[in-house]
mmCIF file of N, CA and C and ligand atoms in Angstrom:
data_model
loop_
_atom_site.group_PDB
_atom_site.id
_atom_site.type_symbol
_atom_site.label_atom_id
_atom_site.label_comp_id
_atom_site.label_asym_id
_atom_site.label_seq_id
_atom_site.Cartn_x
_atom_site.Cartn_y
_atom_site.Cartn_z
ATOM 1 N N MET A 1 0.859 -1.183 0.000
ATOM 2 C CA MET A 1 0.000 0.000 0.000
ATOM 3 C C MET A 1 0.895 1.233 0.000
ATOM 4 N N THR A 2 0.544 2.199 -0.778
ATOM 5 C CA THR A 2 1.392 3.385 -0.884
ATOM 6 C C THR A 2 1.038 4.406 0.185
ATOM 7 N N ARG A 3 2.024 5.088 0.601
ATOM 8 C CA ARG A 3 1.863 6.121 1.613
ATOM 9 C C ARG A 3 1.170 7.333 0.989
ATOM 10 N N PRO A 4 0.164 7.875 1.674
ATOM 11 C CA PRO A 4 -0.492 9.065 1.110
ATOM 12 C C PRO A 4 0.534 10.170 0.861
ATOM 13 N N VAL A 5 0.472 10.784 -0.301
ATOM 14 C CA VAL A 5 1.488 11.770 -0.681
ATOM 15 C C VAL A 5 1.592 12.890 0.353
ATOM 16 N N ARG A 6 0.455 13.346 0.838
ATOM 17 C CA ARG A 6 0.537 14.475 1.762
ATOM 18 C C ARG A 6 1.042 14.070 3.132
ATOM 19 N N PHE A 7 1.224 12.765 3.349
ATOM 20 C CA PHE A 7 1.759 12.299 4.624
ATOM 21 C C PHE A 7 3.109 11.616 4.461
ATOM 22 N N GLU A 8 3.794 11.921 3.376
ATOM 23 C CA GLU A 8 5.048 11.222 3.134
ATOM 24 C C GLU A 8 6.106 11.536 4.183
ATOM 25 N N HIS A 9 5.957 12.631 4.888
ATOM 26 C CA HIS A 9 6.940 12.974 5.911
ATOM 27 C C HIS A 9 6.457 12.658 7.319
ATOM 28 N N TYR A 10 5.297 12.004 7.404
ATOM 29 C CA TYR A 10 4.765 11.628 8.702
ATOM 30 C C TYR A 10 4.769 10.117 8.857
ATOM 31 N N ARG A 11 4.812 9.661 10.095
ATOM 32 C CA ARG A 11 4.675 8.225 10.353
ATOM 33 C C ARG A 11 3.300 7.894 10.903
ATOM 34 N N TRP A 12 2.754 8.750 11.743
ATOM 35 C CA TRP A 12 1.515 8.433 12.450
ATOM 36 C C TRP A 12 0.351 9.221 11.868
ATOM 37 N N LEU A 13 -0.721 8.514 11.542
ATOM 38 C CA LEU A 13 -1.886 9.138 10.914
ATOM 39 C C LEU A 13 -3.134 8.795 11.732
ATOM 40 N N GLY A 14 -3.810 9.817 12.221
ATOM 41 C CA GLY A 14 -4.990 9.601 13.039
ATOM 42 C C GLY A 14 -6.268 9.607 12.221
ATOM 43 N N ASP A 15 -7.234 8.802 12.644
ATOM 44 C CA ASP A 15 -8.568 8.784 12.045
ATOM 45 C C ASP A 15 -9.534 9.358 13.081
ATOM 46 N N LYS A 16 -10.040 10.555 12.817
ATOM 47 C CA LYS A 16 -10.881 11.252 13.792
ATOM 48 C C LYS A 16 -12.211 10.547 14.017
ATOM 49 N N ARG A 17 -12.671 9.785 13.031
ATOM 50 C CA ARG A 17 -13.987 9.143 13.145
ATOM 51 C C ARG A 17 -13.976 8.052 14.193
ATOM 52 N N GLY A 18 -12.921 7.238 14.204
ATOM 53 C CA GLY A 18 -12.867 6.153 15.174
ATOM 54 C C GLY A 18 -11.832 6.387 16.253
ATOM 55 N N MET A 19 -11.175 7.555 16.195
ATOM 56 C CA MET A 19 -10.104 7.894 17.144
ATOM 57 C C MET A 19 -9.052 6.786 17.187
ATOM 58 N N THR A 20 -8.649 6.354 15.989
ATOM 59 C CA THR A 20 -7.566 5.375 15.898
ATOM 60 C C THR A 20 -6.364 6.034 15.225
ATOM 61 N N VAL A 21 -5.190 5.498 15.507
ATOM 62 C CA VAL A 21 -3.974 6.017 14.887
ATOM 63 C C VAL A 21 -3.268 4.877 14.162
ATOM 64 N N HIS A 22 -2.816 5.161 12.941
ATOM 65 C CA HIS A 22 -2.169 4.165 12.095
ATOM 66 C C HIS A 22 -0.675 4.447 11.979
ATOM 67 N N ASP A 23 0.090 3.378 11.838
ATOM 68 C CA ASP A 23 1.527 3.468 11.591
ATOM 69 C C ASP A 23 1.732 3.375 10.084
ATOM 70 N N LEU A 24 2.047 4.499 9.450
ATOM 71 C CA LEU A 24 2.154 4.511 7.985
ATOM 72 C C LEU A 24 3.307 3.661 7.469
ATOM 73 N N ASP A 25 4.188 3.216 8.358
ATOM 74 C CA ASP A 25 5.243 2.294 7.939
ATOM 75 C C ASP A 25 4.716 0.869 7.811
ATOM 76 N N ALA A 26 3.483 0.629 8.280
ATOM 77 C CA ALA A 26 3.013 -0.761 8.367
ATOM 78 C C ALA A 26 1.544 -0.934 8.009
ATOM 79 N N THR A 27 0.945 0.045 7.364
ATOM 80 C CA THR A 27 -0.484 -0.067 7.076
ATOM 81 C C THR A 27 -0.789 -1.207 6.107
ATOM 82 N N VAL A 28 -1.980 -1.777 6.270
ATOM 83 C CA VAL A 28 -2.470 -2.838 5.395
ATOM 84 C C VAL A 28 -3.819 -2.401 4.839
ATOM 85 N N ASP A 29 -4.350 -3.184 3.910
ATOM 86 C CA ASP A 29 -5.628 -2.814 3.295
ATOM 87 C C ASP A 29 -6.726 -2.602 4.326
ATOM 88 N N ASP A 30 -6.717 -3.419 5.392
ATOM 89 C CA ASP A 30 -7.773 -3.317 6.389
ATOM 90 C C ASP A 30 -7.776 -1.976 7.128
ATOM 91 N N CYS A 31 -6.678 -1.247 7.047
ATOM 92 C CA CYS A 31 -6.627 0.064 7.697
ATOM 93 C C CYS A 31 -7.559 1.061 7.007
ATOM 94 N N GLY A 32 -7.811 0.848 5.723
ATOM 95 C CA GLY A 32 -8.697 1.758 4.995
ATOM 96 C C GLY A 32 -8.121 3.155 4.831
ATOM 97 N N ILE A 33 -6.811 3.227 4.619
ATOM 98 C CA ILE A 33 -6.159 4.538 4.522
ATOM 99 C C ILE A 33 -6.681 5.345 3.334
ATOM 100 N N ASP A 34 -6.874 4.689 2.194
ATOM 101 C CA ASP A 34 -7.368 5.418 1.024
ATOM 102 C C ASP A 34 -8.722 6.055 1.321
ATOM 103 N N GLU A 35 -9.587 5.278 1.957
ATOM 104 C CA GLU A 35 -10.921 5.775 2.290
ATOM 105 C C GLU A 35 -10.828 6.894 3.328
ATOM 106 N N LEU A 36 -9.906 6.752 4.253
ATOM 107 C CA LEU A 36 -9.703 7.785 5.270
ATOM 108 C C LEU A 36 -9.258 9.095 4.624
ATOM 109 N N MET A 37 -8.329 9.019 3.684
ATOM 110 C CA MET A 37 -7.852 10.234 3.026
ATOM 111 C C MET A 37 -8.991 10.904 2.257
ATOM 112 N N GLN A 38 -9.845 10.086 1.631
ATOM 113 C CA GLN A 38 -10.971 10.656 0.889
ATOM 114 C C GLN A 38 -11.956 11.357 1.821
ATOM 115 N N SER A 39 -12.105 10.803 3.022
ATOM 116 C CA SER A 39 -13.054 11.370 3.977
ATOM 117 C C SER A 39 -12.541 12.685 4.568
ATOM 118 N N GLU A 40 -11.220 12.863 4.515
ATOM 119 C CA GLU A 40 -10.562 14.034 5.090
ATOM 120 C C GLU A 40 -10.743 14.147 6.593
ATOM 121 N N GLN A 41 -11.086 13.031 7.226
ATOM 122 C CA GLN A 41 -11.219 13.022 8.682
ATOM 123 C C GLN A 41 -9.948 12.477 9.332
ATOM 124 N N PHE A 42 -8.821 12.874 8.769
ATOM 125 C CA PHE A 42 -7.545 12.390 9.281
ATOM 126 C C PHE A 42 -6.861 13.492 10.089
ATOM 127 N N ALA A 43 -5.851 13.088 10.845
ATOM 128 C CA ALA A 43 -5.109 14.039 11.659
ATOM 129 C C ALA A 43 -3.637 13.665 11.678
ATOM 130 N N ALA A 44 -2.804 14.686 11.709
ATOM 131 C CA ALA A 44 -1.373 14.477 11.906
ATOM 132 C C ALA A 44 -1.037 14.963 13.314
ATOM 133 N N PHE A 45 0.110 14.553 13.781
ATOM 134 C CA PHE A 45 0.482 14.869 15.153
ATOM 135 C C PHE A 45 1.802 15.625 15.205
ATOM 136 N N GLY A 46 1.885 16.518 16.165
ATOM 137 C CA GLY A 46 3.141 17.224 16.379
ATOM 138 C C GLY A 46 3.462 17.252 17.858
ATOM 139 N N PRO A 47 4.498 16.587 18.272
ATOM 140 C CA PRO A 47 5.429 15.793 17.461
ATOM 141 C C PRO A 47 4.790 14.532 16.884
ATOM 142 N N ASP A 48 5.366 14.044 15.805
ATOM 143 C CA ASP A 48 4.850 12.894 15.065
ATOM 144 C C ASP A 48 5.232 11.608 15.806
ATOM 145 N N ARG A 49 4.540 11.363 16.916
ATOM 146 C CA ARG A 49 4.878 10.219 17.772
ATOM 147 C C ARG A 49 3.612 9.522 18.228
ATOM 148 N N LEU A 50 3.721 8.200 18.432
ATOM 149 C CA LEU A 50 2.586 7.431 18.922
ATOM 150 C C LEU A 50 2.139 7.941 20.291
ATOM 151 N N ALA A 51 3.090 8.312 21.124
ATOM 152 C CA ALA A 51 2.750 8.807 22.458
ATOM 153 C C ALA A 51 1.903 10.075 22.370
ATOM 154 N N GLU A 52 2.219 10.927 21.393
ATOM 155 C CA GLU A 52 1.440 12.156 21.225
ATOM 156 C C GLU A 52 0.012 11.822 20.801
ATOM 157 N N ALA A 53 -0.142 10.873 19.883
ATOM 158 C CA ALA A 53 -1.471 10.451 19.457
ATOM 159 C C ALA A 53 -2.262 9.908 20.651
ATOM 160 N N ARG A 54 -1.607 9.103 21.457
ATOM 161 C CA ARG A 54 -2.291 8.530 22.628
ATOM 162 C C ARG A 54 -2.694 9.635 23.595
ATOM 163 N N ASN A 55 -1.837 10.632 23.755
ATOM 164 C CA ASN A 55 -2.157 11.753 24.643
ATOM 165 C C ASN A 55 -3.406 12.483 24.178
ATOM 166 N N ARG A 56 -3.648 12.457 22.878
ATOM 167 C CA ARG A 56 -4.814 13.146 22.331
ATOM 168 C C ARG A 56 -6.048 12.255 22.292
ATOM 169 N N GLY A 57 -5.937 11.046 22.839
ATOM 170 C CA GLY A 57 -7.103 10.177 22.947
ATOM 171 C C GLY A 57 -7.251 9.152 21.842
ATOM 172 N N TYR A 58 -6.238 9.053 20.976
ATOM 173 C CA TYR A 58 -6.293 8.053 19.903
ATOM 174 C C TYR A 58 -5.781 6.716 20.433
ATOM 175 N N HIS A 59 -6.377 5.633 19.932
ATOM 176 C CA HIS A 59 -5.870 4.321 20.287
ATOM 177 C C HIS A 59 -5.277 3.656 19.050
ATOM 178 N N ALA A 60 -4.327 2.775 19.286
ATOM 179 C CA ALA A 60 -3.555 2.179 18.203
ATOM 180 C C ALA A 60 -4.415 1.264 17.339
ATOM 181 N N CYS A 61 -4.244 1.375 16.022
ATOM 182 C CA CYS A 61 -4.916 0.474 15.086
ATOM 183 C C CYS A 61 -4.393 -0.944 15.297
ATOM 184 N N ARG A 62 -5.325 -1.898 15.393
ATOM 185 C CA ARG A 62 -4.879 -3.268 15.661
ATOM 186 C C ARG A 62 -4.267 -3.925 14.430
ATOM 187 N N HIS A 63 -4.457 -3.326 13.263
ATOM 188 C CA HIS A 63 -3.922 -3.922 12.043
ATOM 189 C C HIS A 63 -2.459 -3.568 11.808
ATOM 190 N N CYS A 64 -2.063 -2.375 12.162
ATOM 191 C CA CYS A 64 -0.736 -1.922 11.752
ATOM 192 C C CYS A 64 0.185 -1.484 12.876
ATOM 193 N N VAL A 65 -0.335 -1.240 14.061
ATOM 194 C CA VAL A 65 0.533 -0.771 15.145
ATOM 195 C C VAL A 65 0.914 -1.951 16.021
ATOM 196 N N ARG A 66 2.195 -2.246 16.046
ATOM 197 C CA ARG A 66 2.672 -3.328 16.906
ATOM 198 C C ARG A 66 2.633 -2.842 18.345
ATOM 199 N N SER A 67 2.260 -3.754 19.242
ATOM 200 C CA SER A 67 2.033 -3.357 20.633
ATOM 201 C C SER A 67 3.260 -2.725 21.261
ATOM 202 N N GLU A 68 4.425 -3.171 20.821
ATOM 203 C CA GLU A 68 5.633 -2.630 21.417
ATOM 204 C C GLU A 68 6.308 -1.602 20.503
ATOM 205 N N ALA A 69 5.531 -1.066 19.554
ATOM 206 C CA ALA A 69 6.108 -0.136 18.598
ATOM 207 C C ALA A 69 6.814 1.014 19.300
ATOM 208 N N SER A 70 7.984 1.294 18.835
ATOM 209 C CA SER A 70 8.688 2.455 19.361
ATOM 210 C C SER A 70 8.349 3.649 18.481
ATOM 211 N N ASP A 71 8.434 4.795 19.041
ATOM 212 C CA ASP A 71 8.126 5.986 18.262
ATOM 213 C C ASP A 71 9.238 7.009 18.414
HETATM 214 ZN ZN1 ZN B 101 -3.901 0.681 10.713
#
C-alpha cells in the first residue's frame, strides 16, 4: 500500500472518526487509509509520535501498530 502523498513525511496518521492512529510504515488494506484520506477526517500529530497520538485520545490500530512499537 502506498503512503499518502501528503503524509510522506509523517509516520503516524490519526482517524478522527474512530479515534484510531495508524503506523504509515506498516499499514495494510484493512486500515482503509485510502478511504480515510478521501473522507478528510484524518489528523497528523506534532510531534509525530505514537505517544502524542495517545495523549490526544487516539488508540492504536490493531492492524498496523505493533504493541511494542517504538516511536
Ligand atoms: Zn492501521
